[in-house]
PDB file of C-alpha atoms in Angstrom:
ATOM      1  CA  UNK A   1      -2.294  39.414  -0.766  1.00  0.00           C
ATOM      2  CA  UNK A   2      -2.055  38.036  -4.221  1.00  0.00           C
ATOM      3  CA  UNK A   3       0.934  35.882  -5.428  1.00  0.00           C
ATOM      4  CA  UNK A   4       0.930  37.842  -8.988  1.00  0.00           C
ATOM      5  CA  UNK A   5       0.120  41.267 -10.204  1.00  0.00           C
ATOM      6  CA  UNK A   6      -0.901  42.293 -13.946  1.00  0.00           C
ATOM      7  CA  UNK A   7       1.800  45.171 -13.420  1.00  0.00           C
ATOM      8  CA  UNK A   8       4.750  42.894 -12.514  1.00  0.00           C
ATOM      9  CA  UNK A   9       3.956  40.608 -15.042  1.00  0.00           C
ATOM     10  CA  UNK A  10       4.070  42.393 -17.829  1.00  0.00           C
ATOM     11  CA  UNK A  11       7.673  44.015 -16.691  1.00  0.00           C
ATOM     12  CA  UNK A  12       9.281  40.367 -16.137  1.00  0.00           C
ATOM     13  CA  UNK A  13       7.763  39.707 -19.507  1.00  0.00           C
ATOM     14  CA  UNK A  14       9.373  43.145 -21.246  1.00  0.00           C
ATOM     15  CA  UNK A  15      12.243  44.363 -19.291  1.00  0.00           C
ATOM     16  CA  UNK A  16      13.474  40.203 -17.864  1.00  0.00           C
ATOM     17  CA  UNK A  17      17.234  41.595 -18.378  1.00  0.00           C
ATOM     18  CA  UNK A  18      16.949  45.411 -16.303  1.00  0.00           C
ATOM     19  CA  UNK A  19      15.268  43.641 -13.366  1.00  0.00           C
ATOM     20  CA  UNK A  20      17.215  43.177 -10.081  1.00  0.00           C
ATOM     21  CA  UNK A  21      14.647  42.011  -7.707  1.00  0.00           C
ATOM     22  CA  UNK A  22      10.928  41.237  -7.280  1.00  0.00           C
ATOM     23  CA  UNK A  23       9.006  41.390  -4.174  1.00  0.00           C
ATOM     24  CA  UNK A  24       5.893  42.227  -2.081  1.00  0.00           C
ATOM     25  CA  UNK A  25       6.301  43.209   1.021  1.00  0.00           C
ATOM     26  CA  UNK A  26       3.081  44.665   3.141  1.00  0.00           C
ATOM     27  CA  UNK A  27       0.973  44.006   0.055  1.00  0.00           C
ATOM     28  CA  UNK A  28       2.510  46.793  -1.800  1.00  0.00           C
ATOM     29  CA  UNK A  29       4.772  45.145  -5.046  1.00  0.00           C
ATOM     30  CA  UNK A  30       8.751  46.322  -5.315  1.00  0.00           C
ATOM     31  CA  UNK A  31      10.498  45.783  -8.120  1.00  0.00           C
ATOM     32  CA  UNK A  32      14.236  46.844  -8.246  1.00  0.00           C
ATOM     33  CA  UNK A  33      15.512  47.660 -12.004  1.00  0.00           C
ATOM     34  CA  UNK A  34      18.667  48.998 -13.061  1.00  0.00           C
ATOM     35  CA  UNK A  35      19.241  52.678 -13.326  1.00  0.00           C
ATOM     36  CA  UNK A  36      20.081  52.420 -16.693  1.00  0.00           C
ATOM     37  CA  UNK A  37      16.121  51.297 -17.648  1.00  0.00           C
ATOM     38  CA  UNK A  38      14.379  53.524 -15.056  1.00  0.00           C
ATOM     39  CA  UNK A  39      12.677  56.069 -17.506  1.00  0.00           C
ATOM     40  CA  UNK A  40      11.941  52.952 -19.753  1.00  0.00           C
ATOM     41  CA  UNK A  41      10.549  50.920 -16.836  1.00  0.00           C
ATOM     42  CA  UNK A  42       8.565  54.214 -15.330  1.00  0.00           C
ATOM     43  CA  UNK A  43       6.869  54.829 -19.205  1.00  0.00           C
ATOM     44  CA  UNK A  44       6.125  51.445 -19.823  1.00  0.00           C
ATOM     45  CA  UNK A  45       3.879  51.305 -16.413  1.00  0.00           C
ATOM     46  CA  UNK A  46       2.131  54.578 -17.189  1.00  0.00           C
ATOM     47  CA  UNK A  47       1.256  53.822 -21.092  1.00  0.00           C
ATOM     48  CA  UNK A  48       0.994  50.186 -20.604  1.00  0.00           C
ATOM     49  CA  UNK A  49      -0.427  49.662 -17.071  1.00  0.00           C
ATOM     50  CA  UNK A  50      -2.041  52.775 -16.257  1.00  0.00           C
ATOM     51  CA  UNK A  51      -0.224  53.690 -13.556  1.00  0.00           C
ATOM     52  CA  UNK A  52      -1.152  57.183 -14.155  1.00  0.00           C
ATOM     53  CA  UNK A  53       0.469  58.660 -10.951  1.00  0.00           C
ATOM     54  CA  UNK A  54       3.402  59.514  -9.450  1.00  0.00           C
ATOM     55  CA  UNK A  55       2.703  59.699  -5.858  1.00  0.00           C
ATOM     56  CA  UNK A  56       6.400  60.514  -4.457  1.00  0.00           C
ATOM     57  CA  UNK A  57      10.181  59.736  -5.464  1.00  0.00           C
ATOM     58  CA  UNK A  58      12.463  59.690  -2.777  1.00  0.00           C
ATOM     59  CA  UNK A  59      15.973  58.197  -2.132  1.00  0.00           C
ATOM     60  CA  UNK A  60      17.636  56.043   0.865  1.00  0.00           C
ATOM     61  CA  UNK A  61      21.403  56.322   1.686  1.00  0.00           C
ATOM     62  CA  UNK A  62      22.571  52.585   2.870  1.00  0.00           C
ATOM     63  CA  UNK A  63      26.258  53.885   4.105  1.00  0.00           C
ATOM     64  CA  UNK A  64      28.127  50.691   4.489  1.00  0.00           C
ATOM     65  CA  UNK A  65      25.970  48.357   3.729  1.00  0.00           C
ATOM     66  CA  UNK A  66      25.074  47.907   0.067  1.00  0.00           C
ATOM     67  CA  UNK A  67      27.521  48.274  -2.798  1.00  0.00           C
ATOM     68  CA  UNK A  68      25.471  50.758  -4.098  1.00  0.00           C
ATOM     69  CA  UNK A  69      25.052  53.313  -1.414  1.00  0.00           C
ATOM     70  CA  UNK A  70      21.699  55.169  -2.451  1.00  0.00           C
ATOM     71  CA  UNK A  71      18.386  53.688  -3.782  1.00  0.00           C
ATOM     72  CA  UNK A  72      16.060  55.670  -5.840  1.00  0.00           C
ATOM     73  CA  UNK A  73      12.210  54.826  -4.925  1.00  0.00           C
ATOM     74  CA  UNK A  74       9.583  55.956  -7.279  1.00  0.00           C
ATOM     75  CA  UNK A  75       6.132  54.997  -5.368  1.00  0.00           C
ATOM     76  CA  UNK A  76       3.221  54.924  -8.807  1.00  0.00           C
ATOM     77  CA  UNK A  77      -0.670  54.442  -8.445  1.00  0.00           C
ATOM     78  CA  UNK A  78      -2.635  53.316 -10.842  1.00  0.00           C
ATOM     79  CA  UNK A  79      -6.367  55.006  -9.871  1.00  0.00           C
ATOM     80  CA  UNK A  80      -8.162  52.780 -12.839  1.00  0.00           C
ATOM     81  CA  UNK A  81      -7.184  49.562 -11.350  1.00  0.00           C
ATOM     82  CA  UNK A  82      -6.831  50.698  -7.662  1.00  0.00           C
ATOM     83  CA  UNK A  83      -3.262  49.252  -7.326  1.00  0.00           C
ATOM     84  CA  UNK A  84       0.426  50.770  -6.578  1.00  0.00           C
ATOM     85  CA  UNK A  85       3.928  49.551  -7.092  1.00  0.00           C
ATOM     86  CA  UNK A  86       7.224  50.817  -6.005  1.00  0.00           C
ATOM     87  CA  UNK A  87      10.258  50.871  -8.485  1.00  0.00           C
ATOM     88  CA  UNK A  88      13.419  51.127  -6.974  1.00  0.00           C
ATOM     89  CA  UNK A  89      17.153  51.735  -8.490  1.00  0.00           C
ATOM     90  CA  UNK A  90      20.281  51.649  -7.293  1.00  0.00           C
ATOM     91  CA  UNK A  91      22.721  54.183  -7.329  1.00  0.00           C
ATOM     92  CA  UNK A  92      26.541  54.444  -6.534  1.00  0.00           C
ATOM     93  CA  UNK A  93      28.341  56.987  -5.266  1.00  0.00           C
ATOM     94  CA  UNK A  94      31.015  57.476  -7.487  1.00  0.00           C
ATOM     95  CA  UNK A  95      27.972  57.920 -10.190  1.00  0.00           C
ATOM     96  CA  UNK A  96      25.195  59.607  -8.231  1.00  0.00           C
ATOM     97  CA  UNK A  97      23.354  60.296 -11.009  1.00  0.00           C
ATOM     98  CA  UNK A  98      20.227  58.934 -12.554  1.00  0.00           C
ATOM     99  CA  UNK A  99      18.081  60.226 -15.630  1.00  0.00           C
ATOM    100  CA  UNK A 100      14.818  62.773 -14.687  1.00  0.00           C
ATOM    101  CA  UNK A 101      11.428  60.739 -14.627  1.00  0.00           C
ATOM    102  CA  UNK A 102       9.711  64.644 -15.324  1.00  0.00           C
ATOM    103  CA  UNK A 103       9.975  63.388 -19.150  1.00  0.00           C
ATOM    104  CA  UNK A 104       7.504  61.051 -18.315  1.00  0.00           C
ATOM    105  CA  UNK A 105       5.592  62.446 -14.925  1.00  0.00           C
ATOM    106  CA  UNK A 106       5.409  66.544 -14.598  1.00  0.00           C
ATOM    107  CA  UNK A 107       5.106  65.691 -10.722  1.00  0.00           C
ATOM    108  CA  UNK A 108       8.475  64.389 -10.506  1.00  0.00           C
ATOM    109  CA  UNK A 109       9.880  67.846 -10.929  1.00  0.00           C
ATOM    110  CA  UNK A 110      10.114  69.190  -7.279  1.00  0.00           C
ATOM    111  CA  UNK A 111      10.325  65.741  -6.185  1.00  0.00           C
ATOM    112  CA  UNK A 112      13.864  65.300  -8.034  1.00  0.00           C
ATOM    113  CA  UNK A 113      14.772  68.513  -6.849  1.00  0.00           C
ATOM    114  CA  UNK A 114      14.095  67.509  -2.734  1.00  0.00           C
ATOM    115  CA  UNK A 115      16.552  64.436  -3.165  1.00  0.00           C
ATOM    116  CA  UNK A 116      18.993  66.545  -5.107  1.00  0.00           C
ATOM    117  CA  UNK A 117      18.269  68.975  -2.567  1.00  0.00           C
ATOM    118  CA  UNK A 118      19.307  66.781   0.584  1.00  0.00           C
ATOM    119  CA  UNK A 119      21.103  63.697  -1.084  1.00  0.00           C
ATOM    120  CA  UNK A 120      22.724  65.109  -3.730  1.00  0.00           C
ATOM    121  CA  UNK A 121      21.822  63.096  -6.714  1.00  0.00           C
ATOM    122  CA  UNK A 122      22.009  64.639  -9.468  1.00  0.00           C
ATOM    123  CA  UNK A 123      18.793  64.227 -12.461  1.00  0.00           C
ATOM    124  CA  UNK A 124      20.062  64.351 -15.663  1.00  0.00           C
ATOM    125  CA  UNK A 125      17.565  66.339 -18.027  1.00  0.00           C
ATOM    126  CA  UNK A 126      15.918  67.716 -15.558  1.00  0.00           C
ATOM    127  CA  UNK A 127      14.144  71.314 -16.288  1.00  0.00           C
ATOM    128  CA  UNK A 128      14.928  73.382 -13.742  1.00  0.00           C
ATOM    129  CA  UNK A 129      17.441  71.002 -10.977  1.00  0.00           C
ATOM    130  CA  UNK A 130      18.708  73.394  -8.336  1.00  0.00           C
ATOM    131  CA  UNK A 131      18.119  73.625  -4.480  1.00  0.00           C
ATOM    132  CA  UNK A 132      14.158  73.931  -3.441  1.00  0.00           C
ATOM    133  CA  UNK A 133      14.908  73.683   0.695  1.00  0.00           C
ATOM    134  CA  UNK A 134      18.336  74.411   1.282  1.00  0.00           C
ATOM    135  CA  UNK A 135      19.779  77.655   0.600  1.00  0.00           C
ATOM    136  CA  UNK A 136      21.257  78.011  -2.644  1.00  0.00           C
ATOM    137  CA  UNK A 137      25.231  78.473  -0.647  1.00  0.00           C
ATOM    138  CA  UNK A 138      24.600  75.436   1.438  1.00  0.00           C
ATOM    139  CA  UNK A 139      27.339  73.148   1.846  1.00  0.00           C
ATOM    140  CA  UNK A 140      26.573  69.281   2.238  1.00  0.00           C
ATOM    141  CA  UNK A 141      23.296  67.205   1.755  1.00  0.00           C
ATOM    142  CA  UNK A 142      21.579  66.802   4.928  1.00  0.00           C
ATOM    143  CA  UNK A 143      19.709  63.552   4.650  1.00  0.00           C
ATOM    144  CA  UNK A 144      22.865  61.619   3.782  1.00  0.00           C
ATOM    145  CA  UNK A 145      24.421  59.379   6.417  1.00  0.00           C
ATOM    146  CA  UNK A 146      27.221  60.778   7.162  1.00  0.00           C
ATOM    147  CA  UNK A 147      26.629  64.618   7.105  1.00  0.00           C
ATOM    148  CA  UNK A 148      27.248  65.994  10.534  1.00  0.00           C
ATOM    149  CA  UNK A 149      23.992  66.140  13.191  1.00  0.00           C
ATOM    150  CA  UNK A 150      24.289  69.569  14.098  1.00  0.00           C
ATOM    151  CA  UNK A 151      25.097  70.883  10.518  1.00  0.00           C
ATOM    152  CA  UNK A 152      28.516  71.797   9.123  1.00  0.00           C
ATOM    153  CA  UNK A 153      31.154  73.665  11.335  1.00  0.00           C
ATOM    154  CA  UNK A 154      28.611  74.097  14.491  1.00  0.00           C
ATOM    155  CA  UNK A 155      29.580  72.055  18.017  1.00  0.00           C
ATOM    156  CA  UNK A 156      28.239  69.433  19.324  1.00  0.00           C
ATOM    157  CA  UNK A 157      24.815  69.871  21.114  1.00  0.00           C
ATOM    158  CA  UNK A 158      26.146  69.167  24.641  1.00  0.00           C
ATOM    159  CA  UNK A 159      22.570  69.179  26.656  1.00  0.00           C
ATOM    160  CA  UNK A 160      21.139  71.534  28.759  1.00  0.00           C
ATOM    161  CA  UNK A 161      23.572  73.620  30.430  1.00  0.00           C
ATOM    162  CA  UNK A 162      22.121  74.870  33.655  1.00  0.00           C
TER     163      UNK A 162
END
């Protein structure tokens, strides 16, 4: 594990006033930016740093125990210099919304759509942001903390009967 990476560097250097947190954990970097700068953050690693990949955006739902209840994670590799970092974001409830990365990766497309899909956050720009797992009448987002186990308006699983 190395105590600095090119990558991390040259975001401190550019975006010092959008970054929340820097750290490595498991040899993997994670840096935490605003929401606000994510697009800015995600096209400055791809032009700048060759991070040429997308690999996966997904979201987290801390109920009760961060401010800001959901965190975005955008996991990018860069396949030139055989490295990957994790950007994260937070994002509140009462604005669940954050701005599409597909303007800057194509492969964020269906990815945006699974965590608008079963966290309901909503991707602003996005080209085509409707429901890719869920039916299109579901009620609810199942991957959020406090949606029901068994699913909206069925009982309780009470074990096997006989």
């Amino acid at each position: 594990m190395s105590d600095k990476n090119r990558a991390v560097e040259k975001l401190q250097g550019k975006f010092e006033a959008s970054i929340l947190e820097v750290k490595q954990d498991r040899g993997d970097w994670i840096v935490t930016v605003k929401k606000e700068a994510i697009i800015a953050v995600l096209a400055f690693l791809k032009k700048e740093c060759a991070f040429s990949m997308l690999t996966d955006v997904t979201a987290v739902d801390y109920l009760g125990t961060l401010d800001d209840r959901f965190m975005m994670v955008y996991q990018l590799t860069s396949v030139a210099h055989k490295d990957r970092i994790r950007i994260k974001a937070p994002v509140s409830e009462a604005d669940c919304r954050v701005e599409s990365a597909t303007q800057v990766f194509g492969s964020a497309n269906w990815l945006e759509r699974e965590v608008f899909d079963l966290f309901g956050i909503t991707f602003d720009k996005h080209p085509d942001l409707r429901r890719i797992l869920m039916t299109p009448d579901w009620v609810g987002y199942p991957l959020r903390k406090d949606y029901p186990l068994q699913g909206p308006g069925r009982e309780p699983y009470k074990g096997r009967l006989s």
